mmCIF file of C-alpha atoms in Angstrom:
data_model
loop_
_atom_site.group_PDB
_atom_site.id
_atom_site.type_symbol
_atom_site.label_atom_id
_atom_site.label_comp_id
_atom_site.label_asym_id
_atom_site.label_seq_id
_atom_site.Cartn_x
_atom_site.Cartn_y
_atom_site.Cartn_z
ATOM 1 C CA MET A 1 -29.379 86.410 125.381
ATOM 2 C CA GLU A 2 -26.615 84.369 123.723
ATOM 3 C CA GLN A 3 -25.310 83.295 127.134
ATOM 4 C CA ARG A 4 -28.797 82.206 128.246
ATOM 5 C CA GLY A 5 -29.220 80.128 125.074
ATOM 6 C CA LEU A 6 -25.832 78.499 125.604
ATOM 7 C CA ALA A 7 -26.587 77.725 129.251
ATOM 8 C CA ALA A 8 -29.890 76.077 128.281
ATOM 9 C CA ALA A 9 -28.160 73.995 125.572
ATOM 10 C CA LEU A 10 -25.446 72.870 127.981
ATOM 11 C CA ARG A 11 -28.044 71.968 130.604
ATOM 12 C CA ARG A 12 -29.921 69.867 128.020
ATOM 13 C CA GLY A 13 -26.668 68.118 127.098
ATOM 14 C CA ARG A 14 -26.019 67.252 130.741
ATOM 15 C CA TRP A 15 -29.463 65.676 131.114
ATOM 16 C CA VAL A 16 -29.006 63.613 127.962
ATOM 17 C CA PHE A 17 -25.645 62.397 129.253
ATOM 18 C CA VAL A 18 -27.197 61.447 132.615
ATOM 19 C CA ALA A 19 -29.953 59.524 130.782
ATOM 20 C CA LEU A 20 -27.365 57.708 128.649
ATOM 21 C CA MET A 21 -25.333 56.773 131.712
ATOM 22 C CA VAL A 22 -28.395 55.525 133.617
ATOM 23 C CA LEU A 23 -29.400 53.338 130.662
ATOM 24 C CA THR A 24 -25.860 51.980 130.335
ATOM 25 C CA VAL A 25 -25.692 51.115 134.031
ATOM 26 C CA VAL A 26 -29.146 49.510 133.852
ATOM 27 C CA GLU A 27 -28.063 47.198 131.023
ATOM 28 C CA PHE A 28 -24.905 46.372 132.976
ATOM 29 C CA ILE A 29 -26.985 45.469 136.052
ATOM 30 C CA LEU A 30 -29.381 43.389 133.923
ATOM 31 C CA LEU A 31 -26.387 41.242 132.978
ATOM 32 C CA TRP A 32 -26.042 40.067 136.582
ATOM 33 C CA LEU A 33 -29.752 39.418 137.168
ATOM 34 C CA ASN A 34 -31.150 35.981 136.602
ATOM 35 C CA ILE A 35 -33.737 36.911 133.982
ATOM 36 C CA PRO A 36 -34.741 34.815 130.953
ATOM 37 C CA ARG A 37 -32.329 35.234 128.042
ATOM 38 C CA ILE A 38 -35.021 36.233 125.578
ATOM 39 C CA LEU A 39 -36.241 38.987 127.927
ATOM 40 C CA PHE A 40 -32.652 40.119 128.517
ATOM 41 C CA ARG A 41 -32.015 40.400 124.767
ATOM 42 C CA PHE A 42 -35.282 42.256 124.236
ATOM 43 C CA LEU A 43 -34.446 44.740 127.014
ATOM 44 C CA LEU A 44 -30.962 45.280 125.555
ATOM 45 C CA LEU A 45 -32.510 46.018 122.175
ATOM 46 C CA VAL A 46 -34.943 48.540 123.670
ATOM 47 C CA ILE A 47 -32.288 50.235 125.827
ATOM 48 C CA ASN A 48 -29.840 50.558 122.951
ATOM 49 C CA GLY A 49 -32.571 51.848 120.659
ATOM 50 C CA VAL A 50 -33.363 54.580 123.202
ATOM 51 C CA ASP A 51 -29.627 55.320 123.646
ATOM 52 C CA ALA A 52 -29.124 55.729 119.904
ATOM 53 C CA GLY A 53 -32.309 57.804 119.601
ATOM 54 C CA LEU A 54 -31.173 60.210 122.319
ATOM 55 C CA ILE A 55 -27.785 60.727 120.649
ATOM 56 C CA LEU A 56 -29.263 61.092 117.169
ATOM 57 C CA TYR A 57 -31.912 63.591 118.270
ATOM 58 C CA TYR A 58 -30.199 65.693 120.918
ATOM 59 C CA PHE A 59 -26.489 65.418 120.088
ATOM 60 C CA MET A 60 -26.555 64.920 116.308
ATOM 61 C CA HIS A 61 -29.609 67.159 115.688
ATOM 62 C CA ILE A 62 -31.037 64.813 113.080
ATOM 63 C CA ALA A 63 -34.192 66.968 112.968
ATOM 64 C CA GLN A 64 -32.149 69.632 111.131
ATOM 65 C CA LEU A 65 -32.665 67.542 108.011
ATOM 66 C CA TRP A 66 -36.385 68.226 107.835
ATOM 67 C CA ARG A 67 -36.579 71.621 109.547
ATOM 68 C CA LYS A 68 -37.356 74.567 107.243
ATOM 69 C CA GLU A 69 -34.645 76.847 108.630
ATOM 70 C CA ALA A 70 -31.886 74.374 107.614
ATOM 71 C CA MET B 1 -31.904 77.979 75.737
ATOM 72 C CA ALA B 2 -32.056 76.376 79.196
ATOM 73 C CA ALA B 3 -34.810 77.491 81.555
ATOM 74 C CA HIS B 4 -33.819 79.207 84.789
ATOM 75 C CA PRO B 5 -34.063 76.689 87.682
ATOM 76 C CA SER B 6 -36.671 78.770 89.487
ATOM 77 C CA ALA B 7 -38.820 78.744 86.351
ATOM 78 C CA ILE B 8 -39.238 74.964 86.552
ATOM 79 C CA GLY B 9 -39.936 74.903 90.301
ATOM 80 C CA TRP B 10 -36.425 73.926 91.418
ATOM 81 C CA VAL B 11 -35.215 75.929 94.378
ATOM 82 C CA PRO B 12 -31.503 75.650 95.209
ATOM 83 C CA ARG B 13 -30.838 74.466 98.763
ATOM 84 C CA PRO B 14 -28.483 76.397 101.042
ATOM 85 C CA ARG B 15 -24.918 75.089 101.069
ATOM 86 C CA LEU B 16 -25.108 74.130 104.759
ATOM 87 C CA PHE B 17 -28.122 71.887 104.135
ATOM 88 C CA ILE B 18 -26.274 70.116 101.296
ATOM 89 C CA ASN B 19 -23.235 69.626 103.553
ATOM 90 C CA ARG B 20 -25.425 68.093 106.235
ATOM 91 C CA VAL B 21 -27.201 65.718 103.861
ATOM 92 C CA GLY B 22 -23.840 64.632 102.452
ATOM 93 C CA LEU B 23 -22.499 63.908 105.925
ATOM 94 C CA TRP B 24 -25.639 61.977 106.919
ATOM 95 C CA LEU B 25 -25.357 59.849 103.772
ATOM 96 C CA PHE B 26 -21.730 59.131 104.666
ATOM 97 C CA ILE B 27 -22.804 58.177 108.196
ATOM 98 C CA LEU B 28 -25.530 55.922 106.780
ATOM 99 C CA SER B 29 -22.990 54.119 104.593
ATOM 100 C CA GLU B 30 -20.696 53.697 107.596
ATOM 101 C CA SER B 31 -23.542 52.222 109.633
ATOM 102 C CA PHE B 32 -23.860 49.422 107.038
ATOM 103 C CA LEU B 33 -20.199 48.599 107.617
ATOM 104 C CA PHE B 34 -20.689 48.330 111.382
ATOM 105 C CA GLY B 35 -23.957 46.451 110.860
ATOM 106 C CA ALA B 36 -22.086 43.817 108.835
ATOM 107 C CA ALA B 37 -19.425 43.483 111.545
ATOM 108 C CA LEU B 38 -22.047 43.110 114.275
ATOM 109 C CA SER B 39 -24.132 40.567 112.373
ATOM 110 C CA SER B 40 -21.010 38.459 111.761
ATOM 111 C CA ARG B 41 -20.784 38.039 115.548
ATOM 112 C CA TYR B 42 -24.074 36.118 115.586
ATOM 113 C CA TYR B 43 -23.207 34.195 112.422
ATOM 114 C CA LEU B 44 -19.811 32.992 113.711
ATOM 115 C CA GLN B 45 -20.476 32.670 117.439
ATOM 116 C CA GLY B 46 -24.222 32.695 117.973
ATOM 117 C CA ALA B 47 -25.224 34.516 121.159
ATOM 118 C CA GLU B 48 -22.511 32.908 123.290
ATOM 119 C CA ARG B 49 -19.465 34.757 124.552
ATOM 120 C CA PRO B 50 -16.401 33.737 126.566
ATOM 121 C CA PRO B 51 -16.728 34.298 130.349
ATOM 122 C CA GLU B 52 -13.311 36.030 130.368
ATOM 123 C CA VAL B 53 -14.640 39.197 128.710
ATOM 124 C CA ASN B 54 -13.641 42.061 131.013
ATOM 125 C CA GLN B 55 -17.020 43.522 131.969
ATOM 126 C CA LEU B 56 -15.740 46.336 134.155
ATOM 127 C CA LEU B 57 -13.323 47.546 131.489
ATOM 128 C CA GLY B 58 -16.128 47.421 128.918
ATOM 129 C CA LEU B 59 -18.331 49.557 131.160
ATOM 130 C CA ALA B 60 -15.432 51.951 131.852
ATOM 131 C CA ILE B 61 -14.571 52.605 128.209
ATOM 132 C CA THR B 62 -18.286 52.975 127.383
ATOM 133 C CA THR B 63 -18.526 55.647 130.081
ATOM 134 C CA VAL B 64 -15.458 57.411 128.672
ATOM 135 C CA LEU B 65 -16.947 57.452 125.168
ATOM 136 C CA LEU B 66 -20.325 58.735 126.400
ATOM 137 C CA ALA B 67 -18.531 61.491 128.340
ATOM 138 C CA SER B 68 -16.624 62.412 125.177
ATOM 139 C CA SER B 69 -19.940 62.776 123.358
ATOM 140 C CA LEU B 70 -21.078 65.248 126.010
ATOM 141 C CA SER B 71 -17.905 67.345 125.653
ATOM 142 C CA ALA B 72 -18.214 67.186 121.833
ATOM 143 C CA TYR B 73 -21.801 68.449 122.118
ATOM 144 C CA ARG B 74 -20.646 71.234 124.432
ATOM 145 C CA ALA B 75 -17.942 72.191 121.924
ATOM 146 C CA GLU B 76 -20.491 72.450 119.124
ATOM 147 C CA MET B 77 -22.915 74.477 121.254
ATOM 148 C CA SER B 78 -20.083 76.795 122.303
ATOM 149 C CA ALA B 79 -19.211 77.376 118.635
ATOM 150 C CA ALA B 80 -22.879 77.939 117.789
ATOM 151 C CA HIS B 81 -23.086 80.636 120.459
ATOM 152 C CA GLY B 82 -19.722 82.235 119.641
ATOM 153 C CA HIS B 83 -18.030 81.096 122.856
ATOM 154 C CA LEU B 84 -14.426 80.484 121.735
ATOM 155 C CA SER B 85 -12.852 79.389 125.033
ATOM 156 C CA GLY B 86 -15.687 76.884 125.598
ATOM 157 C CA LEU B 87 -15.168 75.504 122.102
ATOM 158 C CA LEU B 88 -11.425 75.004 122.554
ATOM 159 C CA ARG B 89 -11.709 73.608 126.082
ATOM 160 C CA ASN B 90 -14.373 71.069 125.149
ATOM 161 C CA LEU B 91 -12.633 70.027 121.933
ATOM 162 C CA ALA B 92 -9.461 69.350 123.943
ATOM 163 C CA ALA B 93 -11.479 67.353 126.494
ATOM 164 C CA THR B 94 -13.091 65.293 123.707
ATOM 165 C CA ILE B 95 -9.697 64.514 122.175
ATOM 166 C CA ALA B 96 -8.291 63.512 125.583
ATOM 167 C CA LEU B 97 -11.267 61.233 126.275
ATOM 168 C CA GLY B 98 -10.934 59.711 122.802
ATOM 169 C CA LEU B 99 -7.279 58.914 123.493
ATOM 170 C CA LEU B 100 -8.242 57.463 126.885
ATOM 171 C CA PHE B 101 -10.784 55.234 125.137
ATOM 172 C CA LEU B 102 -8.069 54.021 122.752
ATOM 173 C CA ILE B 103 -5.806 53.184 125.705
ATOM 174 C CA GLY B 104 -8.701 51.208 127.243
ATOM 175 C CA VAL B 105 -9.159 49.273 123.992
ATOM 176 C CA GLY B 106 -5.390 48.596 123.985
ATOM 177 C CA VAL B 107 -5.634 47.110 127.495
ATOM 178 C CA GLU B 108 -8.644 45.048 126.408
ATOM 179 C CA TRP B 109 -6.747 43.749 123.378
ATOM 180 C CA HIS B 110 -3.835 42.759 125.594
ATOM 181 C CA GLU B 111 -6.189 40.574 127.669
ATOM 182 C CA ALA B 112 -8.113 39.356 124.640
ATOM 183 C CA PHE B 113 -4.981 37.944 122.985
ATOM 184 C CA ILE B 114 -4.634 35.634 126.002
ATOM 185 C CA TYR B 115 -8.251 34.513 126.431
ATOM 186 C CA PHE B 116 -9.718 34.575 122.913
ATOM 187 C CA PRO B 117 -7.012 34.992 120.271
ATOM 188 C CA PRO B 118 -7.911 36.188 116.759
ATOM 189 C CA ALA B 119 -7.984 32.601 115.488
ATOM 190 C CA ASP B 120 -11.091 31.833 117.635
ATOM 191 C CA PRO B 121 -14.527 32.660 116.164
ATOM 192 C CA TYR B 122 -15.232 35.112 118.995
ATOM 193 C CA GLY B 123 -11.685 36.510 118.771
ATOM 194 C CA THR B 124 -12.143 37.104 115.043
ATOM 195 C CA VAL B 125 -15.309 39.099 115.642
ATOM 196 C CA PHE B 126 -13.929 40.883 118.690
ATOM 197 C CA PHE B 127 -10.703 42.080 117.067
ATOM 198 C CA THR B 128 -12.378 42.955 113.763
ATOM 199 C CA THR B 129 -15.200 44.966 115.320
ATOM 200 C CA THR B 130 -13.243 46.732 118.048
ATOM 201 C CA GLY B 131 -10.361 47.344 115.609
ATOM 202 C CA LEU B 132 -12.711 48.849 113.043
ATOM 203 C CA HIS B 133 -14.278 51.023 115.706
ATOM 204 C CA ALA B 134 -10.931 52.057 117.233
ATOM 205 C CA PHE B 135 -9.762 53.131 113.783
ATOM 206 C CA HIS B 136 -12.848 55.360 113.522
ATOM 207 C CA VAL B 137 -12.101 56.800 116.964
ATOM 208 C CA LEU B 138 -8.547 57.521 115.831
ATOM 209 C CA THR B 139 -9.722 59.309 112.670
ATOM 210 C CA GLY B 140 -12.244 61.227 114.790
ATOM 211 C CA VAL B 141 -9.446 62.327 117.137
ATOM 212 C CA ILE B 142 -7.430 63.497 114.112
ATOM 213 C CA ALA B 143 -10.429 65.403 112.704
ATOM 214 C CA LEU B 144 -11.130 67.060 116.071
ATOM 215 C CA SER B 145 -7.427 67.940 116.455
ATOM 216 C CA ILE B 146 -7.480 69.687 113.065
ATOM 217 C CA VAL B 147 -10.621 71.599 114.092
ATOM 218 C CA LEU B 148 -8.967 72.545 117.407
ATOM 219 C CA TYR B 149 -5.874 73.798 115.570
ATOM 220 C CA LEU B 150 -7.900 75.792 113.051
ATOM 221 C CA GLY B 151 -10.259 77.129 115.708
ATOM 222 C CA ARG B 152 -7.585 78.737 117.889
ATOM 223 C CA ASP B 153 -7.796 82.058 116.047
ATOM 224 C CA GLY B 154 -11.597 82.256 116.187
ATOM 225 C CA ARG B 155 -12.230 80.898 112.698
ATOM 226 C CA PHE B 156 -15.406 79.114 113.819
ATOM 227 C CA THR B 157 -17.920 81.650 114.996
ATOM 228 C CA HIS B 158 -21.653 81.974 115.488
ATOM 229 C CA GLY B 159 -23.296 81.137 112.157
ATOM 230 C CA ASN B 160 -20.092 79.782 110.597
ATOM 231 C CA TYR B 161 -19.038 76.605 112.348
ATOM 232 C CA TRP B 162 -19.643 73.813 109.846
ATOM 233 C CA GLY B 163 -16.099 72.501 110.443
ATOM 234 C CA VAL B 164 -16.920 71.954 114.113
ATOM 235 C CA GLU B 165 -20.395 70.579 113.408
ATOM 236 C CA GLY B 166 -19.149 68.058 110.830
ATOM 237 C CA ALA B 167 -16.335 66.690 113.006
ATOM 238 C CA VAL B 168 -18.599 66.539 116.072
ATOM 239 C CA LYS B 169 -21.395 64.744 114.176
ATOM 240 C CA TYR B 170 -18.858 62.163 113.028
ATOM 241 C CA TRP B 171 -17.723 61.773 116.640
ATOM 242 C CA HIS B 172 -21.289 61.199 117.809
ATOM 243 C CA PHE B 173 -21.708 58.571 115.108
ATOM 244 C CA VAL B 174 -18.667 56.747 116.509
ATOM 245 C CA ASP B 175 -20.465 56.852 119.875
ATOM 246 C CA VAL B 176 -23.723 55.498 118.393
ATOM 247 C CA ALA B 177 -21.772 52.651 116.790
ATOM 248 C CA TRP B 178 -20.293 51.791 120.196
ATOM 249 C CA VAL B 179 -23.754 51.866 121.796
ATOM 250 C CA PHE B 180 -24.493 48.759 119.689
ATOM 251 C CA ILE B 181 -21.006 47.211 119.783
ATOM 252 C CA TYR B 182 -20.850 47.247 123.592
ATOM 253 C CA PRO B 183 -23.882 45.004 124.240
ATOM 254 C CA THR B 184 -23.135 42.821 121.214
ATOM 255 C CA LEU B 185 -19.603 41.963 122.342
ATOM 256 C CA TYR B 186 -19.818 42.333 126.122
ATOM 257 C CA LEU B 187 -23.374 41.724 127.263
ATOM 258 C CA VAL B 188 -25.445 39.474 124.993
ATOM 259 C CA ARG B 189 -25.706 35.901 126.204
#
């Protein structure tokens, strides 16, 4: 049971890492595309907001702060 | 005579919850520090940046730091599930990746001294922000090393791993800070 729970947690971590890497590569590619600066800045803001949200929720477990069992 | 806390509706929180809130407040205060450093970039330099910024190195050290966050997460999950070897292995990997990140920043600084020295507006922001962040990485490496040393004998087990959780949360915060530093210094134009 413990091992199954650990395997599921590790699998979730891998997916979050893949998502973070994809977003990082996307913002790197955006740098080389000829898109309007204002759009580029807006996309960076959105991508980094999602990045931070993924880390805060899945890696830092911010939801522990308002969960009853904490 | 003072009333018992439960008699006035006050229920004491578990120690772990108080530890977590304390750490989150510390992280919040640290985020103001990084926020000030990042906003100074736009105040001193606007949205412009020198073309000599090493984009590939920036992407490489970002990848290293994101990978270290994954290994830190795996270390915490291993501790939470009582898996000692997984905890030690992933803590060691996180420390190694943190040191690799610091080497990458050292290489970047070596180039930066040539192209945008600290006396330039961009150099001022670059060295201040990356230096501040590298110092946090260094303290994170020290914290994780202490946890690794203490954890060798199985001190952190299922249900009792606050030491691991605290150090790992701090490490993730260092990663979140970099998620905003990277585009601010390397990408924004």
